[in-house]
């Protein structure tokens, strides 16, 4: 296609982030040796921020022989593109939801019931993976991208599509942003969710073209116009889902083959060209860097540091690994003033607490119920913008629900508990720590000093309860 | 001691103690409540208030236009969506205002940015952190015996109260049960500041205080005598019916708050069958109608103002998916015993579009100014736009 040739020529002259890449881990090779080993507080902070808001004594011990950068490398190096637990693929019905015409109300109802059951299986599988993984960062990244490239199972109405998108997020979570953007954009879930399927020549539907720029890549109001959205929508016409396979297909006859002018360039562009042009924009990376900053570092991205990291990101061909390493190595991430300045997400609070208290045989369904009540129903973000995070996690309502969850977990950790809705806990290592060093336990469980007048004289479990019920435990 | 941060703030700020402020505050109608309904996703204004006499409307929407014989005629040009039937008695009683063509220059068609502009009352390219009601209540703090500056229903979305450091409380399902549990929490300290810990502590204190207040009002034993159920409507998410019912319960019990905010998802009808929009409007209409019935019966209809808003309207021309893409100007509604019913603003002409979108005829801040100065009686200069003269 003409557009493709045009872009190839242009691409040779700009620092683009479109180069294909494998999961390159070269950036994790150094340093081989270093002198100062990581402190307890730094190890805890690194683990809590890259994990579920907590660090277990064993995880901290695992980092202690290393220096800070080696510890960062170890955490990043643990990220894997596949899950530990085999996904429940056999439970996900194959095919595409519209390939079979469901004419009667009973047929439609049966399909909806099956889809809901399959989604429940997927959600619970993901929760089990989070509870047992040795790389919490992998899961944090998948959740992050899921919120970033938000799709809702309740609108997509296909467990197969949601499953496949989830695998795309997993595969590319710390790889090339270009691959991630392209694979998600061509995924059936996104094409259905943002009505790309319905975007055809002569009658464009702008939903997808708008969100791909505003929410997925460039950021709202950053260098594109309403006209670019219209032109972009024309370029994306013909991107469809094959009704038989549920996979991407380019429907040539639905594609608008006329010339388009998009972000200042003119050509016979298709959807691939548009994504390439987006990734060649000089400001690309700023939005993603800021968003990752808010997720991992602090609520207020430092403009100078963001600029530096975003430039590095573009030069690396938009590799996410080096970008995240840059964030974790930044002065701001390591600044003690930035500890305890982020609010734990519902996933953090539920998974982190259960991991810290070493719960086993956890009923994933119960945990899903908690996360949903706290406002983070995985596979069902609130809307196209994903979870707002930060202060939005804690409202008067969720303040109460968060506390009820913690009370219930802590009660079931008591030796004489009659109800154990979250499985079997093993708080003994923490209890031992409480008896040995109450102050050490405080530094393990909380990112800051407690605000309620908590007596640190409490013995064992009582002290753990006091610390976890303190408002500071909501922070990481 | 509740509300301490507010009183502290007032004492510290010379601005708030100026004689002018005190006069304005003394005149404020704090016994009046705004019931704000967010139609999330961008309501299709043209299929809500329908220019049924305009052939261009039918040309632009061959598949999804409301047929002429189905609209509820208001005059020789405009009619309402048939789902608004339950509102017709309010229209005839002149307790319903239709404010047409609301928008602003250089409209933004992003959901996120669009609602932010409405929530903060900013210009298109202006970024304001706090919501317009947060700013209003910073300048004119509600009385100390108020339960909250806002009660948030439906979904935990603060809207125009975003950034508020004053007390707000969100009540989702089973509010009474929730409040009983909340009343057992230790209140804890409160701190000034925008940081995460201050936020967590504030929410905890607001929850504890509001729970105590609302429980003392015996909200659970209020008898409304009106059904808020919407038979046959099966939309996802908390319904407006249940949210209006909670609102009525709170107000009848005497809970004091200047704002109750309701939230309805699903208005982003890019590719939804027109029946979905019809159900959404039906839910809104029956909710308002039942709410009005209770308020009238309890003598509170003059004390409440129901107002709708949304991030934008939708594109006049339908798309290929039996839907409409993001658009610009749209009509919104005011209901209440003090509302001077009728049409305000003007319907944007369909033969004079800007890149396929409607040109607004009335700045949306005129609607907000109406609430600020005509409803509550605050300083008319809070917004530079003139109020509508829609409140008696």
JSON list of C-alpha atoms in Angstrom, two decimals, chain A residues 152 155 195 198 200 203-207 210-211 214 220 226-227 230 340-343 382-385 388 391-392 394-401 403-404 448 451-453 469 471-472 474-475, chain B residues 108-113 127 155-156 168-172 178 181-182 185-189 196-197 199-201 203-204 206-207 263 266 268 270-271 315 318-321 325-326 354-357:
[
{"chain": "A", "resi": 152, "resn": "UNK", "atom": "CA", "xyz": [-14.99, -4.17, 30.12]},
{"chain": "A", "resi": 155, "resn": "UNK", "atom": "CA", "xyz": [-19.55, -4.72, 27.28]},
{"chain": "A", "resi": 195, "resn": "UNK", "atom": "CA", "xyz": [-16.70, -0.03, 18.22]},
{"chain": "A", "resi": 198, "resn": "UNK", "atom": "CA", "xyz": [-18.41, -0.84, 13.25]},
{"chain": "A", "resi": 200, "resn": "UNK", "atom": "CA", "xyz": [-16.43, 1.44, 8.04]},
{"chain": "A", "resi": 203, "resn": "UNK", "atom": "CA", "xyz": [-19.61, 6.00, 8.05]},
{"chain": "A", "resi": 204, "resn": "UNK", "atom": "CA", "xyz": [-16.68, 6.26, 10.41]},
{"chain": "A", "resi": 205, "resn": "UNK", "atom": "CA", "xyz": [-17.13, 5.59, 14.12]},
{"chain": "A", "resi": 206, "resn": "UNK", "atom": "CA", "xyz": [-14.57, 7.73, 15.92]},
{"chain": "A", "resi": 207, "resn": "UNK", "atom": "CA", "xyz": [-14.58, 5.96, 19.24]},
{"chain": "A", "resi": 210, "resn": "UNK", "atom": "CA", "xyz": [-10.03, 9.02, 19.67]},
{"chain": "A", "resi": 211, "resn": "UNK", "atom": "CA", "xyz": [-9.17, 6.74, 22.57]},
{"chain": "A", "resi": 214, "resn": "UNK", "atom": "CA", "xyz": [-6.15, 10.22, 24.11]},
{"chain": "A", "resi": 220, "resn": "UNK", "atom": "CA", "xyz": [-5.52, 14.12, 26.14]},
{"chain": "A", "resi": 226, "resn": "UNK", "atom": "CA", "xyz": [-10.42, 16.74, 16.40]},
{"chain": "A", "resi": 227, "resn": "UNK", "atom": "CA", "xyz": [-9.56, 16.70, 12.70]},
{"chain": "A", "resi": 230, "resn": "UNK", "atom": "CA", "xyz": [-11.66, 12.10, 12.12]},
{"chain": "A", "resi": 340, "resn": "UNK", "atom": "CA", "xyz": [3.85, 6.27, 52.09]},
{"chain": "A", "resi": 341, "resn": "UNK", "atom": "CA", "xyz": [2.61, 8.84, 49.58]},
{"chain": "A", "resi": 342, "resn": "UNK", "atom": "CA", "xyz": [0.59, 6.43, 47.41]},
{"chain": "A", "resi": 343, "resn": "UNK", "atom": "CA", "xyz": [-2.72, 4.84, 48.33]},
{"chain": "A", "resi": 382, "resn": "UNK", "atom": "CA", "xyz": [-15.49, 1.39, 35.35]},
{"chain": "A", "resi": 383, "resn": "UNK", "atom": "CA", "xyz": [-15.22, 2.83, 31.86]},
{"chain": "A", "resi": 384, "resn": "UNK", "atom": "CA", "xyz": [-12.93, 3.56, 28.96]},
{"chain": "A", "resi": 385, "resn": "UNK", "atom": "CA", "xyz": [-10.64, 5.68, 31.16]},
{"chain": "A", "resi": 388, "resn": "UNK", "atom": "CA", "xyz": [-8.77, 6.58, 38.41]},
{"chain": "A", "resi": 391, "resn": "UNK", "atom": "CA", "xyz": [-7.50, 9.47, 46.08]},
{"chain": "A", "resi": 392, "resn": "UNK", "atom": "CA", "xyz": [-10.46, 7.97, 44.23]},
{"chain": "A", "resi": 394, "resn": "UNK", "atom": "CA", "xyz": [-10.56, 5.96, 49.29]},
{"chain": "A", "resi": 395, "resn": "UNK", "atom": "CA", "xyz": [-14.03, 7.39, 49.75]},
{"chain": "A", "resi": 396, "resn": "UNK", "atom": "CA", "xyz": [-16.18, 7.30, 52.82]},
{"chain": "A", "resi": 397, "resn": "UNK", "atom": "CA", "xyz": [-17.75, 4.09, 51.54]},
{"chain": "A", "resi": 398, "resn": "UNK", "atom": "CA", "xyz": [-14.55, 2.28, 50.72]},
{"chain": "A", "resi": 399, "resn": "UNK", "atom": "CA", "xyz": [-13.02, 3.48, 53.98]},
{"chain": "A", "resi": 400, "resn": "UNK", "atom": "CA", "xyz": [-15.60, 1.34, 55.69]},
{"chain": "A", "resi": 401, "resn": "UNK", "atom": "CA", "xyz": [-15.26, -1.64, 53.32]},
{"chain": "A", "resi": 403, "resn": "UNK", "atom": "CA", "xyz": [-11.73, -1.74, 57.32]},
{"chain": "A", "resi": 404, "resn": "UNK", "atom": "CA", "xyz": [-14.30, -4.52, 57.27]},
{"chain": "A", "resi": 448, "resn": "UNK", "atom": "CA", "xyz": [5.21, 5.59, 57.92]},
{"chain": "A", "resi": 451, "resn": "UNK", "atom": "CA", "xyz": [-1.19, 7.96, 63.36]},
{"chain": "A", "resi": 452, "resn": "UNK", "atom": "CA", "xyz": [-3.59, 6.39, 65.82]},
{"chain": "A", "resi": 453, "resn": "UNK", "atom": "CA", "xyz": [-2.18, 6.06, 69.28]},
{"chain": "A", "resi": 469, "resn": "UNK", "atom": "CA", "xyz": [-5.96, -1.19, 61.28]},
{"chain": "A", "resi": 471, "resn": "UNK", "atom": "CA", "xyz": [-4.90, 4.44, 58.61]},
{"chain": "A", "resi": 472, "resn": "UNK", "atom": "CA", "xyz": [-1.24, 4.40, 57.54]},
{"chain": "A", "resi": 474, "resn": "UNK", "atom": "CA", "xyz": [-3.75, 2.12, 53.58]},
{"chain": "A", "resi": 475, "resn": "UNK", "atom": "CA", "xyz": [-0.60, 3.71, 52.17]},
{"chain": "B", "resi": 108, "resn": "UNK", "atom": "CA", "xyz": [-13.66, 19.29, 23.99]},
{"chain": "B", "resi": 109, "resn": "UNK", "atom": "CA", "xyz": [-15.00, 15.92, 22.88]},
{"chain": "B", "resi": 110, "resn": "UNK", "atom": "CA", "xyz": [-13.08, 13.77, 25.33]},
{"chain": "B", "resi": 111, "resn": "UNK", "atom": "CA", "xyz": [-15.20, 12.10, 28.02]},
{"chain": "B", "resi": 112, "resn": "UNK", "atom": "CA", "xyz": [-12.57, 12.73, 30.61]},
{"chain": "B", "resi": 113, "resn": "UNK", "atom": "CA", "xyz": [-11.81, 16.32, 29.73]},
{"chain": "B", "resi": 127, "resn": "UNK", "atom": "CA", "xyz": [-7.21, 23.66, 33.95]},
{"chain": "B", "resi": 155, "resn": "UNK", "atom": "CA", "xyz": [-20.95, 5.77, 42.13]},
{"chain": "B", "resi": 156, "resn": "UNK", "atom": "CA", "xyz": [-18.08, 7.22, 44.12]},
{"chain": "B", "resi": 168, "resn": "UNK", "atom": "CA", "xyz": [-18.63, 14.59, 51.88]},
{"chain": "B", "resi": 169, "resn": "UNK", "atom": "CA", "xyz": [-20.14, 11.17, 52.24]},
{"chain": "B", "resi": 170, "resn": "UNK", "atom": "CA", "xyz": [-20.79, 8.53, 49.62]},
{"chain": "B", "resi": 171, "resn": "UNK", "atom": "CA", "xyz": [-23.69, 6.20, 50.27]},
{"chain": "B", "resi": 172, "resn": "UNK", "atom": "CA", "xyz": [-24.05, 3.20, 48.04]},
{"chain": "B", "resi": 178, "resn": "UNK", "atom": "CA", "xyz": [-23.30, 0.82, 56.30]},
{"chain": "B", "resi": 181, "resn": "UNK", "atom": "CA", "xyz": [-21.05, -0.08, 61.05]},
{"chain": "B", "resi": 182, "resn": "UNK", "atom": "CA", "xyz": [-19.34, 3.23, 60.39]},
{"chain": "B", "resi": 185, "resn": "UNK", "atom": "CA", "xyz": [-15.11, 3.50, 64.00]},
{"chain": "B", "resi": 186, "resn": "UNK", "atom": "CA", "xyz": [-12.70, 5.57, 66.05]},
{"chain": "B", "resi": 187, "resn": "UNK", "atom": "CA", "xyz": [-12.67, 8.98, 64.41]},
{"chain": "B", "resi": 188, "resn": "UNK", "atom": "CA", "xyz": [-8.95, 9.62, 64.47]},
{"chain": "B", "resi": 189, "resn": "UNK", "atom": "CA", "xyz": [-7.03, 12.81, 63.80]},
{"chain": "B", "resi": 196, "resn": "UNK", "atom": "CA", "xyz": [-2.47, 10.65, 50.60]},
{"chain": "B", "resi": 197, "resn": "UNK", "atom": "CA", "xyz": [-2.45, 10.35, 54.39]},
{"chain": "B", "resi": 199, "resn": "UNK", "atom": "CA", "xyz": [-6.97, 12.25, 52.38]},
{"chain": "B", "resi": 200, "resn": "UNK", "atom": "CA", "xyz": [-7.31, 8.89, 54.12]},
{"chain": "B", "resi": 201, "resn": "UNK", "atom": "CA", "xyz": [-7.75, 10.55, 57.51]},
{"chain": "B", "resi": 203, "resn": "UNK", "atom": "CA", "xyz": [-12.46, 10.36, 54.66]},
{"chain": "B", "resi": 204, "resn": "UNK", "atom": "CA", "xyz": [-12.37, 8.38, 57.86]},
{"chain": "B", "resi": 206, "resn": "UNK", "atom": "CA", "xyz": [-16.16, 12.39, 57.42]},
{"chain": "B", "resi": 207, "resn": "UNK", "atom": "CA", "xyz": [-17.55, 8.88, 57.42]},
{"chain": "B", "resi": 263, "resn": "UNK", "atom": "CA", "xyz": [-24.85, 9.14, 38.79]},
{"chain": "B", "resi": 266, "resn": "UNK", "atom": "CA", "xyz": [-24.34, 4.12, 29.86]},
{"chain": "B", "resi": 268, "resn": "UNK", "atom": "CA", "xyz": [-22.17, 6.83, 25.66]},
{"chain": "B", "resi": 270, "resn": "UNK", "atom": "CA", "xyz": [-21.85, 5.01, 20.02]},
{"chain": "B", "resi": 271, "resn": "UNK", "atom": "CA", "xyz": [-23.36, 1.76, 18.92]},
{"chain": "B", "resi": 315, "resn": "UNK", "atom": "CA", "xyz": [-23.12, 14.33, 16.97]},
{"chain": "B", "resi": 318, "resn": "UNK", "atom": "CA", "xyz": [-25.92, 9.22, 13.23]},
{"chain": "B", "resi": 319, "resn": "UNK", "atom": "CA", "xyz": [-23.04, 6.84, 12.59]},
{"chain": "B", "resi": 320, "resn": "UNK", "atom": "CA", "xyz": [-23.18, 3.50, 10.87]},
{"chain": "B", "resi": 321, "resn": "UNK", "atom": "CA", "xyz": [-23.70, 1.65, 14.14]},
{"chain": "B", "resi": 325, "resn": "UNK", "atom": "CA", "xyz": [-20.33, 9.86, 18.19]},
{"chain": "B", "resi": 326, "resn": "UNK", "atom": "CA", "xyz": [-19.24, 12.46, 20.71]},
{"chain": "B", "resi": 354, "resn": "UNK", "atom": "CA", "xyz": [-19.26, 23.41, 13.07]},
{"chain": "B", "resi": 355, "resn": "UNK", "atom": "CA", "xyz": [-17.50, 20.43, 11.52]},
{"chain": "B", "resi": 356, "resn": "UNK", "atom": "CA", "xyz": [-20.69, 18.43, 11.89]},
{"chain": "B", "resi": 357, "resn": "UNK", "atom": "CA", "xyz": [-21.26, 19.50, 15.48]}
]
